[in-house]
């Protein structure tokens, strides 16, 4: 497996992973109709915009055939929280590549990039019912906040996992 910085030509692969991983990760959490109607072209446009403008630290993971099997994105904290500087916005893998230690390698790449941007601490938001919350806890993240978000027409709880010192995550990698 190879991890590298994402480029604009990766939008197809990122969008495919985004949609497929949401369908498996959020099954039973988000309505099936919402998950089944996720639009590939819209996701590709969104990721092209993100790569051009927003996500300063976006990485992809490729399998031995050069196919994108996962991605992670991070950058400055997005909610103007006066306490947190860096944020991991997303980390997703196709289901068949999960639980193999790839998430740790991928998040390490994002964290190094955030540290180059001089972010001293970190927050990661996740839906409370997301099975990946255990991953963030295993990395030493502490639940420091909760908020209600509306997705697919329903109210869901997001939890914020925080690291006071961004380097503390390396103690758990």
PDB file of C-alpha atoms in Angstrom:
ATOM      1  CA  UNK A   1       0.000   0.000   0.000  1.00  0.00           C
ATOM      2  CA  UNK A   2       1.223   3.472  -0.856  1.00  0.00           C
ATOM      3  CA  UNK A   3       0.198   6.748   0.820  1.00  0.00           C
ATOM      4  CA  UNK A   4       0.760   9.981  -1.067  1.00  0.00           C
ATOM      5  CA  UNK A   5      -0.559  13.519  -1.285  1.00  0.00           C
ATOM      6  CA  UNK A   6      -3.754  13.745  -3.306  1.00  0.00           C
ATOM      7  CA  UNK A   7      -3.777  15.494  -6.672  1.00  0.00           C
ATOM      8  CA  UNK A   8      -6.678  16.710  -8.805  1.00  0.00           C
ATOM      9  CA  UNK A   9      -6.561  13.561 -10.942  1.00  0.00           C
ATOM     10  CA  UNK A  10      -7.501  11.561  -7.826  1.00  0.00           C
ATOM     11  CA  UNK A  11     -11.021  12.982  -7.541  1.00  0.00           C
ATOM     12  CA  UNK A  12     -12.671   9.973  -9.207  1.00  0.00           C
ATOM     13  CA  UNK A  13     -11.058   7.530  -6.790  1.00  0.00           C
ATOM     14  CA  UNK A  14     -11.658   9.727  -3.750  1.00  0.00           C
ATOM     15  CA  UNK A  15     -15.339  10.172  -4.679  1.00  0.00           C
ATOM     16  CA  UNK A  16     -15.805   6.415  -5.163  1.00  0.00           C
ATOM     17  CA  UNK A  17     -14.211   5.661  -1.782  1.00  0.00           C
ATOM     18  CA  UNK A  18     -16.243   8.454  -0.151  1.00  0.00           C
ATOM     19  CA  UNK A  19     -19.564   7.077  -1.390  1.00  0.00           C
ATOM     20  CA  UNK A  20     -18.797   3.382  -0.841  1.00  0.00           C
ATOM     21  CA  UNK A  21     -17.338   3.899   2.628  1.00  0.00           C
ATOM     22  CA  UNK A  22     -20.329   5.996   3.680  1.00  0.00           C
ATOM     23  CA  UNK A  23     -22.677   3.228   2.512  1.00  0.00           C
ATOM     24  CA  UNK A  24     -20.917   0.669   4.714  1.00  0.00           C
ATOM     25  CA  UNK A  25     -19.976   2.907   7.659  1.00  0.00           C
ATOM     26  CA  UNK A  26     -23.309   4.683   8.059  1.00  0.00           C
ATOM     27  CA  UNK A  27     -25.657   1.805   7.227  1.00  0.00           C
ATOM     28  CA  UNK A  28     -28.248   1.818   9.999  1.00  0.00           C
ATOM     29  CA  UNK A  29     -27.190   5.313  11.076  1.00  0.00           C
ATOM     30  CA  UNK A  30     -28.302   7.308   8.032  1.00  0.00           C
ATOM     31  CA  UNK A  31     -31.427   6.432   6.006  1.00  0.00           C
ATOM     32  CA  UNK A  32     -30.857   3.836   3.264  1.00  0.00           C
ATOM     33  CA  UNK A  33     -32.523   6.125   0.716  1.00  0.00           C
ATOM     34  CA  UNK A  34     -30.014   8.884   1.469  1.00  0.00           C
ATOM     35  CA  UNK A  35     -27.053   6.530   1.158  1.00  0.00           C
ATOM     36  CA  UNK A  36     -28.344   4.931  -2.047  1.00  0.00           C
ATOM     37  CA  UNK A  37     -28.820   8.294  -3.761  1.00  0.00           C
ATOM     38  CA  UNK A  38     -25.338   9.701  -3.146  1.00  0.00           C
ATOM     39  CA  UNK A  39     -24.240  11.177  -6.458  1.00  0.00           C
ATOM     40  CA  UNK A  40     -20.815  10.326  -7.874  1.00  0.00           C
ATOM     41  CA  UNK A  41     -20.620  13.386 -10.142  1.00  0.00           C
ATOM     42  CA  UNK A  42     -21.530  15.718  -7.285  1.00  0.00           C
ATOM     43  CA  UNK A  43     -18.887  14.120  -5.030  1.00  0.00           C
ATOM     44  CA  UNK A  44     -16.265  14.443  -7.775  1.00  0.00           C
ATOM     45  CA  UNK A  45     -17.054  18.157  -8.170  1.00  0.00           C
ATOM     46  CA  UNK A  46     -16.967  18.629  -4.406  1.00  0.00           C
ATOM     47  CA  UNK A  47     -13.579  16.929  -4.080  1.00  0.00           C
ATOM     48  CA  UNK A  48     -12.132  18.831  -7.018  1.00  0.00           C
ATOM     49  CA  UNK A  49     -13.135  22.061  -5.273  1.00  0.00           C
ATOM     50  CA  UNK A  50     -11.760  20.772  -1.970  1.00  0.00           C
ATOM     51  CA  UNK A  51      -8.408  19.851  -3.471  1.00  0.00           C
ATOM     52  CA  UNK A  52      -8.115  23.213  -5.213  1.00  0.00           C
ATOM     53  CA  UNK A  53      -9.230  25.398  -2.335  1.00  0.00           C
ATOM     54  CA  UNK A  54      -9.892  23.903   1.058  1.00  0.00           C
ATOM     55  CA  UNK A  55      -8.063  20.801   2.180  1.00  0.00           C
ATOM     56  CA  UNK A  56      -4.447  21.599   2.796  1.00  0.00           C
ATOM     57  CA  UNK A  57      -3.549  18.072   3.861  1.00  0.00           C
ATOM     58  CA  UNK A  58      -5.337  15.494   1.712  1.00  0.00           C
ATOM     59  CA  UNK A  59      -3.773  12.091   1.192  1.00  0.00           C
ATOM     60  CA  UNK A  60      -4.804   8.960  -0.683  1.00  0.00           C
ATOM     61  CA  UNK A  61      -3.929   5.324  -0.099  1.00  0.00           C
ATOM     62  CA  UNK A  62      -3.380   3.113  -3.125  1.00  0.00           C
ATOM     63  CA  UNK A  63      -3.358  -0.664  -3.309  1.00  0.00           C
ATOM     64  CA  UNK A  64      -0.738  -2.646  -5.246  1.00  0.00           C
ATOM     65  CA  UNK A  65      -2.679  -2.002  -8.488  1.00  0.00           C
ATOM     66  CA  UNK A  66      -2.554   1.776  -8.006  1.00  0.00           C
ATOM     67  CA  UNK A  67      -6.277   1.991  -7.168  1.00  0.00           C
ATOM     68  CA  UNK A  68      -7.363   4.476  -4.520  1.00  0.00           C
ATOM     69  CA  UNK A  69      -8.670   2.517  -1.548  1.00  0.00           C
ATOM     70  CA  UNK A  70      -8.790   5.283   1.069  1.00  0.00           C
ATOM     71  CA  UNK A  71      -8.287   8.971   1.750  1.00  0.00           C
ATOM     72  CA  UNK A  72      -7.869  11.387   4.603  1.00  0.00           C
ATOM     73  CA  UNK A  73      -8.116  15.165   4.720  1.00  0.00           C
ATOM     74  CA  UNK A  74      -7.217  17.773   7.285  1.00  0.00           C
ATOM     75  CA  UNK A  75      -6.331  21.401   7.736  1.00  0.00           C
ATOM     76  CA  UNK A  76      -7.245  24.344   9.939  1.00  0.00           C
ATOM     77  CA  UNK A  77     -10.068  23.839  12.429  1.00  0.00           C
ATOM     78  CA  UNK A  78     -13.310  24.813  10.647  1.00  0.00           C
ATOM     79  CA  UNK A  79     -15.622  26.079  13.406  1.00  0.00           C
ATOM     80  CA  UNK A  80     -13.452  28.978  14.620  1.00  0.00           C
ATOM     81  CA  UNK A  81     -12.900  27.263  17.953  1.00  0.00           C
ATOM     82  CA  UNK A  82     -10.491  29.507  19.884  1.00  0.00           C
ATOM     83  CA  UNK A  83      -8.856  26.468  21.492  1.00  0.00           C
ATOM     84  CA  UNK A  84      -8.183  24.082  18.577  1.00  0.00           C
ATOM     85  CA  UNK A  85      -6.049  24.880  15.548  1.00  0.00           C
ATOM     86  CA  UNK A  86      -5.927  21.695  13.467  1.00  0.00           C
ATOM     87  CA  UNK A  87      -8.675  19.335  12.356  1.00  0.00           C
ATOM     88  CA  UNK A  88      -8.882  16.001  10.594  1.00  0.00           C
ATOM     89  CA  UNK A  89     -11.945  16.431   8.395  1.00  0.00           C
ATOM     90  CA  UNK A  90     -12.273  12.917   7.017  1.00  0.00           C
ATOM     91  CA  UNK A  91     -10.617   9.516   6.966  1.00  0.00           C
ATOM     92  CA  UNK A  92     -12.272   6.730   4.994  1.00  0.00           C
ATOM     93  CA  UNK A  93     -11.297   3.391   3.499  1.00  0.00           C
ATOM     94  CA  UNK A  94     -13.157   0.883   1.403  1.00  0.00           C
ATOM     95  CA  UNK A  95     -14.594  -1.744   3.736  1.00  0.00           C
ATOM     96  CA  UNK A  96     -12.278  -4.550   2.582  1.00  0.00           C
ATOM     97  CA  UNK A  97      -9.228  -2.451   3.563  1.00  0.00           C
ATOM     98  CA  UNK A  98     -10.441  -1.497   7.040  1.00  0.00           C
ATOM     99  CA  UNK A  99      -9.068  -3.007  10.263  1.00  0.00           C
ATOM    100  CA  UNK A 100      -5.609  -3.535   8.718  1.00  0.00           C
ATOM    101  CA  UNK A 101      -3.692  -0.679  10.366  1.00  0.00           C
ATOM    102  CA  UNK A 102      -3.977   1.559   7.306  1.00  0.00           C
ATOM    103  CA  UNK A 103      -5.903   4.228   9.212  1.00  0.00           C
ATOM    104  CA  UNK A 104      -2.957   4.712  11.568  1.00  0.00           C
ATOM    105  CA  UNK A 105      -0.565   5.164   8.655  1.00  0.00           C
ATOM    106  CA  UNK A 106      -2.932   7.546   6.907  1.00  0.00           C
ATOM    107  CA  UNK A 107      -3.630   9.704   9.948  1.00  0.00           C
ATOM    108  CA  UNK A 108       0.111   9.903  10.613  1.00  0.00           C
ATOM    109  CA  UNK A 109       0.617  11.510   7.179  1.00  0.00           C
ATOM    110  CA  UNK A 110      -2.132  14.069   7.865  1.00  0.00           C
ATOM    111  CA  UNK A 111      -0.796  14.870  11.346  1.00  0.00           C
ATOM    112  CA  UNK A 112       2.725  15.470  10.009  1.00  0.00           C
ATOM    113  CA  UNK A 113       1.260  17.890   7.468  1.00  0.00           C
ATOM    114  CA  UNK A 114      -0.769  19.687  10.150  1.00  0.00           C
ATOM    115  CA  UNK A 115       2.362  20.022  12.260  1.00  0.00           C
ATOM    116  CA  UNK A 116       4.195  21.575   9.282  1.00  0.00           C
ATOM    117  CA  UNK A 117       1.359  24.129   9.249  1.00  0.00           C
ATOM    118  CA  UNK A 118       2.246  24.789  12.914  1.00  0.00           C
ATOM    119  CA  UNK A 119      -1.014  23.473  14.344  1.00  0.00           C
ATOM    120  CA  UNK A 120      -0.359  22.722  18.006  1.00  0.00           C
ATOM    121  CA  UNK A 121      -3.497  20.748  18.813  1.00  0.00           C
ATOM    122  CA  UNK A 122      -6.193  18.762  17.049  1.00  0.00           C
ATOM    123  CA  UNK A 123      -9.888  17.963  16.894  1.00  0.00           C
ATOM    124  CA  UNK A 124     -11.716  15.272  14.940  1.00  0.00           C
ATOM    125  CA  UNK A 125     -15.513  15.310  14.686  1.00  0.00           C
ATOM    126  CA  UNK A 126     -17.376  12.037  14.154  1.00  0.00           C
ATOM    127  CA  UNK A 127     -20.960  10.899  14.360  1.00  0.00           C
ATOM    128  CA  UNK A 128     -21.444   9.435  17.820  1.00  0.00           C
ATOM    129  CA  UNK A 129     -22.734   6.155  16.365  1.00  0.00           C
ATOM    130  CA  UNK A 130     -19.840   5.841  13.899  1.00  0.00           C
ATOM    131  CA  UNK A 131     -18.015   2.572  14.628  1.00  0.00           C
ATOM    132  CA  UNK A 132     -14.715   4.403  14.003  1.00  0.00           C
ATOM    133  CA  UNK A 133     -15.063   6.343  17.252  1.00  0.00           C
ATOM    134  CA  UNK A 134     -13.146   3.492  18.883  1.00  0.00           C
ATOM    135  CA  UNK A 135     -10.247   4.254  16.529  1.00  0.00           C
ATOM    136  CA  UNK A 136     -10.063   7.867  17.734  1.00  0.00           C
ATOM    137  CA  UNK A 137     -10.196   6.743  21.371  1.00  0.00           C
ATOM    138  CA  UNK A 138      -7.393   4.233  20.703  1.00  0.00           C
ATOM    139  CA  UNK A 139      -5.327   7.135  19.356  1.00  0.00           C
ATOM    140  CA  UNK A 140      -5.714   8.916  22.708  1.00  0.00           C
ATOM    141  CA  UNK A 141      -8.534  11.247  21.678  1.00  0.00           C
ATOM    142  CA  UNK A 142     -10.742  12.501  24.484  1.00  0.00           C
ATOM    143  CA  UNK A 143     -14.374  13.447  23.857  1.00  0.00           C
ATOM    144  CA  UNK A 144     -14.298  17.172  24.544  1.00  0.00           C
ATOM    145  CA  UNK A 145     -17.522  18.337  22.867  1.00  0.00           C
ATOM    146  CA  UNK A 146     -20.834  17.246  21.387  1.00  0.00           C
ATOM    147  CA  UNK A 147     -23.120  18.954  18.917  1.00  0.00           C
ATOM    148  CA  UNK A 148     -26.291  18.166  17.024  1.00  0.00           C
ATOM    149  CA  UNK A 149     -26.080  18.104  13.233  1.00  0.00           C
ATOM    150  CA  UNK A 150     -28.804  17.591  10.674  1.00  0.00           C
ATOM    151  CA  UNK A 151     -28.009  14.991   8.013  1.00  0.00           C
ATOM    152  CA  UNK A 152     -30.424  13.370   5.612  1.00  0.00           C
ATOM    153  CA  UNK A 153     -33.238  15.250   7.340  1.00  0.00           C
ATOM    154  CA  UNK A 154     -32.552  13.791  10.789  1.00  0.00           C
ATOM    155  CA  UNK A 155     -30.810  15.123  13.881  1.00  0.00           C
ATOM    156  CA  UNK A 156     -27.630  13.254  14.799  1.00  0.00           C
ATOM    157  CA  UNK A 157     -25.025  13.752  17.513  1.00  0.00           C
ATOM    158  CA  UNK A 158     -21.425  14.470  16.587  1.00  0.00           C
ATOM    159  CA  UNK A 159     -18.661  14.111  19.142  1.00  0.00           C
ATOM    160  CA  UNK A 160     -15.396  15.999  19.026  1.00  0.00           C
ATOM    161  CA  UNK A 161     -12.259  14.053  19.922  1.00  0.00           C
ATOM    162  CA  UNK A 162      -9.503  16.387  21.050  1.00  0.00           C
ATOM    163  CA  UNK A 163      -5.756  16.276  21.568  1.00  0.00           C
ATOM    164  CA  UNK A 164      -4.339  19.195  23.572  1.00  0.00           C
ATOM    165  CA  UNK A 165      -0.911  18.525  22.059  1.00  0.00           C
ATOM    166  CA  UNK A 166      -1.039  17.279  18.473  1.00  0.00           C
ATOM    167  CA  UNK A 167       2.132  15.258  19.057  1.00  0.00           C
ATOM    168  CA  UNK A 168       0.356  13.127  21.680  1.00  0.00           C
ATOM    169  CA  UNK A 169      -1.292  11.167  18.875  1.00  0.00           C
ATOM    170  CA  UNK A 170       2.116   9.681  18.049  1.00  0.00           C
ATOM    171  CA  UNK A 171       2.166   7.977  21.469  1.00  0.00           C
ATOM    172  CA  UNK A 172      -0.647   5.756  20.174  1.00  0.00           C
ATOM    173  CA  UNK A 173       0.473   5.088  16.594  1.00  0.00           C
TER     174      UNK A 173
END
